[in-house]
Amino acid sequence: MSAAASPDPLHQLYASHHGWLHGWLRRKLGCPEHAADVAQDTFLRLIGSRDALLALCEPRAWLTTTANRLIIDRARRHAVEQAWLNELAALADPLAGFASPEEQLLAAEALAQIAAALEAVPAKAGEAFLLHYLDGLTHAEIGERLGVGPRMVRKYLVQCLVACAPAEPT
Amino acid sequence: MTPPAPRLHATGQPLDEAVADAAAEWLTRFMAGEVDAGERRRWQQWRAAHPDHERAWQHIERVSASWQGLPPGLAYRTLAPLAGRPARPGRRQLLAALFGVGLASGLGLAASRSTPLRALHADLRTATGEQRRIELADGSLLTLNTASAVDIRFDGEQRLVRLIAGEIHVVTGHDARFAGQPFVVATDDGRVRALGTRFAVARDDAGSRVDVFAHAVEISPAGRPERTRIVGAGEGARFDADDSRASALDPRPEQWAAGQLHADDVRLDDFLAELGRYRSGILRCDPAVAGLRFSGVFPLADSDRILAMLPNSLPVQVRFRTRYWVTVSTVDAR
């Protein structure tokens, strides 16, 4: 069901719950501006969602769940971007690996997607994945490093690949 | 009502979880060099069995390729302290970061396998079939492909890597102590100055070539140094001592630097010619089978194994007269 097909319920939803959501977020986050941003994004997500109608059954549960997820997404993105910028700042050459701000943005985006995907897998699996795909270690080297057998290394890597796959924008 | 869990997608269409699992399993096996002859045939059958399978394979290949562009050291160091955390503590940590408390760091993950090379001067060489990756004093990552040799001179004025033979892949480092010292790869044909970051330089009988994967380099022919040419990301160039000319980007350096040999609907003779670079001795291809085509991703570490599995993918036989004399021919040839 597209949002366009049912503009009135959505409009009504916004009118009835936006103020409440904003208040809820302000208490949760302690920052009015950030709360306003997240509230806005939450409703944008609702408008873009195919499951918009589902939200109408229990709108506040949907809104808080979605808002929570957005907060985590933003925080993760911010953390990854900071970590990335810190690594870049540690380099002397401003040209660094990624020249243009756009390329840096893409890299930070890719890294944030990997970070998001790896949250869904056990720590060792995520470590195996990073060692293999971002550091070039072989399965045997990873097994040695993590103290697990080759079958487990393979299981870790498959698990992470599947977790990463839907993270790619389609 | 909670929002539905994110579904698996490839090229915009939902994808069955079991199919995505299978594609991930295949890629993982390929990367581990575990795919033997029969397995490889099953891989091809699996891809052909259903359009979703092929779609899932293409998707997983594309997703994994998107990580290849991330600079190895930087990307690893960025994510290592963050990744694989259970969601709950991760959430707290991320929120802390969001509000300026800062990241907990130093969860000591060991350094990469590249060996730091402290010496400012070293001669490095790889045998046929060997690859080596080292980290230079400035943090640059240098990968030598098969049968390659370099001299390294960091003299305080510049960071010079002299390519004597073969080919190298470079990800330039940016250690503060080397600020203002240009990173240069020199061959007998001229100099390639890094204006950034990720590129490969090869030297063969016909001259030198450079392929640029990120940012740009400047070529300066040895005999006519004023005839400089800037080669940008996604471009290649050939040069000799007199001049340089643009050429299409050769994607292979990014593949061999990752320890992989890619075949995408290639002719068998072309594939064997490429594989032969990683083997000592003679690798002959019977003209009767030269035009057969096939695809795959192979770990470069074991070329014997790649050869051993060919008969199960193609109607060919592989005869080892000795380890160093191999002929690929039609099945019944004697």
CSV table of N, CA, C and O in Angstrom, one decimal, chain B residues 174-246:
chain,number,residue,atom,x,y,z
B,174,HIS,N,50.5,7.6,4.7
B,174,HIS,CA,50.5,9.1,5.0
B,174,HIS,C,51.0,9.4,6.4
B,174,HIS,O,50.4,10.2,7.1
B,175,ASP,N,52.0,8.7,6.7
B,175,ASP,CA,52.7,9.0,8.0
B,175,ASP,C,53.2,10.4,8.1
B,175,ASP,O,53.8,10.9,7.1
B,176,ALA,N,52.9,11.1,9.2
B,176,ALA,CA,53.3,12.5,9.3
B,176,ALA,C,54.8,12.8,9.1
B,176,ALA,O,55.2,13.8,8.6
B,177,ARG,N,55.6,11.8,9.5
B,177,ARG,CA,57.1,12.0,9.3
B,177,ARG,C,57.5,12.1,7.9
B,177,ARG,O,58.6,12.5,7.6
B,178,PHE,N,56.7,11.7,7.0
B,178,PHE,CA,57.1,11.7,5.6
B,178,PHE,C,56.3,12.8,4.8
B,178,PHE,O,56.3,12.8,3.5
B,179,ALA,N,55.6,13.7,5.5
B,179,ALA,CA,54.9,14.7,4.8
B,179,ALA,C,55.8,15.5,3.9
B,179,ALA,O,57.0,15.8,4.3
B,180,GLY,N,55.4,15.9,2.8
B,180,GLY,CA,56.2,16.7,1.9
B,180,GLY,C,57.2,15.9,1.1
B,180,GLY,O,58.0,16.4,0.3
B,181,GLN,N,57.3,14.6,1.3
B,181,GLN,CA,58.2,13.7,0.5
B,181,GLN,C,57.4,12.9,-0.5
B,181,GLN,O,56.6,12.0,-0.1
B,182,PRO,N,57.5,13.3,-1.7
B,182,PRO,CA,56.6,12.6,-2.7
B,182,PRO,C,56.9,11.1,-2.8
B,182,PRO,O,58.0,10.6,-2.5
B,183,PHE,N,55.8,10.4,-3.1
B,183,PHE,CA,55.9,8.9,-3.2
B,183,PHE,C,56.1,8.6,-4.7
B,183,PHE,O,55.2,9.0,-5.5
B,184,VAL,N,57.2,8.0,-5.1
B,184,VAL,CA,57.5,7.8,-6.5
B,184,VAL,C,57.8,6.4,-6.8
B,184,VAL,O,58.6,5.7,-6.1
B,185,VAL,N,57.2,5.8,-7.9
B,185,VAL,CA,57.6,4.5,-8.4
B,185,VAL,C,58.4,4.8,-9.7
B,185,VAL,O,57.8,5.4,-10.6
B,186,ALA,N,59.6,4.3,-9.7
B,186,ALA,CA,60.4,4.6,-10.9
B,186,ALA,C,60.7,3.3,-11.6
B,186,ALA,O,61.0,2.2,-11.0
B,187,THR,N,60.6,3.3,-12.9
B,187,THR,CA,61.1,2.2,-13.8
B,187,THR,C,62.2,2.7,-14.7
B,187,THR,O,62.4,4.0,-14.7
B,188,ASP,N,62.8,1.9,-15.5
B,188,ASP,CA,63.8,2.4,-16.5
B,188,ASP,C,63.1,3.4,-17.4
B,188,ASP,O,63.8,4.2,-18.1
B,189,ASP,N,61.8,3.3,-17.6
B,189,ASP,CA,61.1,4.1,-18.5
B,189,ASP,C,60.7,5.5,-18.0
B,189,ASP,O,60.4,6.4,-18.8
B,190,GLY,N,60.7,5.6,-16.7
B,190,GLY,CA,60.3,6.9,-16.2
B,190,GLY,C,59.8,6.8,-14.8
B,190,GLY,O,59.9,5.8,-14.1
B,191,ARG,N,59.2,8.0,-14.3
B,191,ARG,CA,58.8,8.0,-12.9
B,191,ARG,C,57.3,8.2,-12.9
B,191,ARG,O,56.7,8.9,-13.7
B,192,VAL,N,56.7,7.5,-11.9
B,192,VAL,CA,55.2,7.7,-11.6
B,192,VAL,C,55.1,8.2,-10.2
B,192,VAL,O,55.5,7.6,-9.2
B,193,ARG,N,54.6,9.5,-10.1
B,193,ARG,CA,54.5,10.1,-8.8
B,193,ARG,C,53.0,10.0,-8.4
B,193,ARG,O,52.1,10.3,-9.1
B,194,ALA,N,52.9,9.5,-7.1
B,194,ALA,CA,51.5,9.3,-6.6
B,194,ALA,C,50.9,10.7,-6.2
B,194,ALA,O,51.6,11.5,-5.5
B,195,LEU,N,49.7,11.0,-6.7
B,195,LEU,CA,49.0,12.2,-6.3
B,195,LEU,C,47.8,11.7,-5.5
B,195,LEU,O,46.7,12.1,-5.7
B,196,GLY,N,48.0,10.9,-4.5
B,196,GLY,CA,47.0,10.2,-3.8
B,196,GLY,C,47.4,8.8,-3.5
B,196,GLY,O,48.3,8.7,-2.8
B,197,THR,N,47.0,7.8,-4.1
B,197,THR,CA,46.6,6.7,-3.3
B,197,THR,C,46.8,5.3,-3.9
B,197,THR,O,47.8,4.7,-3.6
B,198,ARG,N,45.9,4.8,-4.7
B,198,ARG,CA,45.9,3.3,-5.0
B,198,ARG,C,46.2,3.1,-6.5
B,198,ARG,O,45.4,3.5,-7.3
B,199,PHE,N,47.3,2.5,-6.8
B,199,PHE,CA,47.6,2.3,-8.2
B,199,PHE,C,48.6,1.1,-8.4
B,199,PHE,O,49.1,0.6,-7.4
B,200,ALA,N,48.8,0.7,-9.6
B,200,ALA,CA,49.7,-0.4,-9.9
B,200,ALA,C,50.6,0.0,-11.0
B,200,ALA,O,50.2,0.7,-11.9
B,201,VAL,N,51.8,-0.5,-10.9
B,201,VAL,CA,52.8,-0.2,-12.0
B,201,VAL,C,53.4,-1.6,-12.4
B,201,VAL,O,53.7,-2.4,-11.5
B,202,ALA,N,53.5,-1.8,-13.7
B,202,ALA,CA,54.1,-3.0,-14.2
B,202,ALA,C,55.2,-2.7,-15.2
B,202,ALA,O,55.1,-1.7,-15.9
B,203,ARG,N,56.1,-3.6,-15.3
B,203,ARG,CA,57.2,-3.4,-16.2
B,203,ARG,C,57.3,-4.7,-17.1
B,203,ARG,O,57.4,-5.8,-16.5
B,204,ASP,N,57.3,-4.6,-18.4
B,204,ASP,CA,57.5,-5.7,-19.2
B,204,ASP,C,58.4,-5.4,-20.4
B,204,ASP,O,59.0,-4.3,-20.4
B,205,ASP,N,58.6,-6.3,-21.3
B,205,ASP,CA,59.5,-6.0,-22.4
B,205,ASP,C,59.2,-4.8,-23.3
B,205,ASP,O,60.0,-4.1,-23.8
B,206,ALA,N,57.8,-4.5,-23.3
B,206,ALA,CA,57.4,-3.4,-24.2
B,206,ALA,C,57.5,-2.1,-23.5
B,206,ALA,O,57.3,-1.1,-24.1
B,207,GLY,N,57.8,-2.1,-22.2
B,207,GLY,CA,57.8,-0.8,-21.5
B,207,GLY,C,57.2,-0.9,-20.2
B,207,GLY,O,57.2,-2.0,-19.5
B,208,SER,N,56.5,0.2,-19.7
B,208,SER,CA,55.9,0.2,-18.4
B,208,SER,C,54.5,0.6,-18.6
B,208,SER,O,54.1,1.2,-19.5
B,209,ARG,N,53.7,0.1,-17.6
B,209,ARG,CA,52.3,0.6,-17.6
B,209,ARG,C,51.9,0.9,-16.2
B,209,ARG,O,52.4,0.4,-15.2
B,210,VAL,N,50.9,1.8,-16.1
B,210,VAL,CA,50.3,2.1,-14.8
B,210,VAL,C,48.8,2.1,-14.9
B,210,VAL,O,48.2,2.4,-15.9
B,211,ASP,N,48.2,1.6,-13.8
B,211,ASP,CA,46.7,1.6,-13.7
B,211,ASP,C,46.4,2.2,-12.4
B,211,ASP,O,47.0,1.9,-11.3
B,212,VAL,N,45.4,3.1,-12.4
B,212,VAL,CA,45.1,3.9,-11.3
B,212,VAL,C,43.7,3.6,-10.8
B,212,VAL,O,42.7,3.7,-11.5
B,213,PHE,N,43.6,3.2,-9.5
B,213,PHE,CA,42.3,2.8,-8.9
B,213,PHE,C,41.7,3.8,-8.0
B,213,PHE,O,40.5,3.8,-7.7
B,214,ALA,N,42.5,4.8,-7.5
B,214,ALA,CA,41.9,5.9,-6.7
B,214,ALA,C,42.8,7.1,-6.9
B,214,ALA,O,44.0,7.0,-7.0
B,215,HIS,N,42.2,8.2,-7.0
B,215,HIS,CA,42.9,9.5,-7.1
B,215,HIS,C,43.7,9.5,-8.4
B,215,HIS,O,43.2,9.2,-9.5
B,216,ALA,N,45.0,9.8,-8.4
B,216,ALA,CA,45.7,10.0,-9.7
B,216,ALA,C,47.2,9.9,-9.5
B,216,ALA,O,47.7,9.9,-8.4
B,217,VAL,N,47.9,9.7,-10.6
B,217,VAL,CA,49.4,9.7,-10.6
B,217,VAL,C,49.8,10.6,-11.8
B,217,VAL,O,49.1,10.9,-12.7
B,218,GLU,N,51.1,11.0,-11.7
B,218,GLU,CA,51.7,11.7,-12.8
B,218,GLU,C,52.9,11.0,-13.3
B,218,GLU,O,53.8,10.6,-12.6
B,219,ILE,N,52.8,10.7,-14.6
B,219,ILE,CA,53.9,10.0,-15.3
B,219,ILE,C,54.9,11.0,-15.9
B,219,ILE,O,54.5,12.1,-16.4
B,220,SER,N,56.2,10.7,-15.8
B,220,SER,CA,57.2,11.5,-16.3
B,220,SER,C,58.2,10.6,-17.0
B,220,SER,O,59.0,10.0,-16.3
B,221,PRO,N,58.2,10.6,-18.4
B,221,PRO,CA,59.1,9.7,-19.1
B,221,PRO,C,60.6,10.0,-18.8
B,221,PRO,O,61.0,11.2,-18.7
B,222,ALA,N,61.4,9.0,-18.7
B,222,ALA,CA,62.8,9.2,-18.3
B,222,ALA,C,63.6,10.1,-19.2
B,222,ALA,O,64.4,11.0,-18.8
B,223,GLY,N,63.4,9.9,-20.5
B,223,GLY,CA,64.1,10.7,-21.5
B,223,GLY,C,63.5,12.1,-21.8
B,223,GLY,O,64.2,13.0,-22.3
B,224,ARG,N,62.3,12.3,-21.5
B,224,ARG,CA,61.6,13.5,-21.8
B,224,ARG,C,60.7,13.9,-20.5
B,224,ARG,O,59.5,13.9,-20.6
B,225,PRO,N,61.4,14.2,-19.4
B,225,PRO,CA,60.7,14.3,-18.2
B,225,PRO,C,59.6,15.5,-18.2
B,225,PRO,O,58.7,15.5,-17.4
B,226,GLU,N,59.8,16.4,-19.2
B,226,GLU,CA,58.8,17.5,-19.2
B,226,GLU,C,57.4,17.0,-19.8
B,226,GLU,O,56.4,17.7,-19.6
B,227,ARG,N,57.5,15.9,-20.5
B,227,ARG,CA,56.2,15.4,-21.1
B,227,ARG,C,55.4,14.6,-20.0
B,227,ARG,O,55.2,13.4,-20.1
B,228,THR,N,54.9,15.3,-19.1
B,228,THR,CA,54.2,14.7,-18.0
B,228,THR,C,52.7,14.3,-18.4
B,228,THR,O,52.2,15.0,-19.4
B,229,ARG,N,52.2,13.3,-17.8
B,229,ARG,CA,50.8,13.0,-18.1
B,229,ARG,C,50.1,12.6,-16.7
B,229,ARG,O,50.7,11.9,-15.9
B,230,ILE,N,49.0,13.2,-16.5
B,230,ILE,CA,48.2,12.8,-15.3
B,230,ILE,C,47.3,11.7,-15.7
B,230,ILE,O,46.5,11.8,-16.7
B,231,VAL,N,47.3,10.6,-14.9
B,231,VAL,CA,46.4,9.5,-15.1
B,231,VAL,C,45.5,9.4,-13.9
B,231,VAL,O,45.9,9.4,-12.8
B,232,GLY,N,44.2,9.5,-14.2
B,232,GLY,CA,43.2,9.6,-13.1
B,232,GLY,C,42.6,8.3,-12.7
B,232,GLY,O,42.9,7.2,-13.4
B,233,ALA,N,41.8,8.2,-11.7
B,233,ALA,CA,41.2,7.0,-11.2
B,233,ALA,C,40.4,6.4,-12.3
B,233,ALA,O,39.7,7.1,-13.0
B,234,GLY,N,40.5,5.1,-12.5
B,234,GLY,CA,39.7,4.4,-13.5
B,234,GLY,C,40.4,4.4,-14.8
B,234,GLY,O,39.8,4.0,-15.8
B,235,GLU,N,41.6,5.0,-14.9
B,235,GLU,CA,42.3,5.1,-16.2
B,235,GLU,C,43.7,4.3,-16.1
B,235,GLU,O,44.2,4.1,-15.0
B,236,GLY,N,44.2,4.0,-17.3
B,236,GLY,CA,45.5,3.4,-17.3
B,236,GLY,C,46.4,4.1,-18.3
B,236,GLY,O,45.9,5.0,-19.0
B,237,ALA,N,47.6,3.8,-18.4
B,237,ALA,CA,48.5,4.4,-19.4
B,237,ALA,C,49.7,3.5,-19.5
B,237,ALA,O,50.2,2.8,-18.6
B,238,ARG,N,50.3,3.5,-20.8
B,238,ARG,CA,51.6,2.9,-21.0
B,238,ARG,C,52.6,4.0,-21.2
B,238,ARG,O,52.3,5.1,-21.7
B,239,PHE,N,53.9,3.7,-20.8
B,239,PHE,CA,54.9,4.7,-21.1
B,239,PHE,C,56.2,4.0,-21.4
B,239,PHE,O,56.5,2.9,-20.9
B,240,ASP,N,57.0,4.7,-22.2
B,240,ASP,CA,58.4,4.3,-22.3
B,240,ASP,C,59.3,5.6,-22.0
B,240,ASP,O,58.7,6.6,-21.6
B,241,ALA,N,60.6,5.5,-22.3
B,241,ALA,CA,61.4,6.7,-22.0
B,241,ALA,C,61.1,7.9,-22.7
B,241,ALA,O,61.4,9.0,-22.3
B,242,ASP,N,60.4,7.8,-23.9
B,242,ASP,CA,60.1,9.0,-24.7
B,242,ASP,C,58.7,9.6,-24.5
B,242,ASP,O,58.6,10.8,-24.6
B,243,ASP,N,57.8,8.7,-24.2
B,243,ASP,CA,56.4,9.3,-24.2
B,243,ASP,C,55.5,8.3,-23.4
B,243,ASP,O,55.9,7.2,-23.1
B,244,SER,N,54.2,8.8,-23.3
B,244,SER,CA,53.2,8.0,-22.7
B,244,SER,C,51.9,8.1,-23.4
B,244,SER,O,51.7,9.1,-24.2
B,245,ARG,N,51.1,7.1,-23.3
B,245,ARG,CA,49.8,7.2,-24.0
B,245,ARG,C,48.7,6.5,-23.1
B,245,ARG,O,49.0,5.6,-22.4
B,246,ALA,N,47.5,7.0,-23.2
B,246,ALA,CA,46.4,6.5,-22.3
B,246,ALA,C,46.0,5.1,-22.8
B,246,ALA,O,46.2,4.8,-24.0
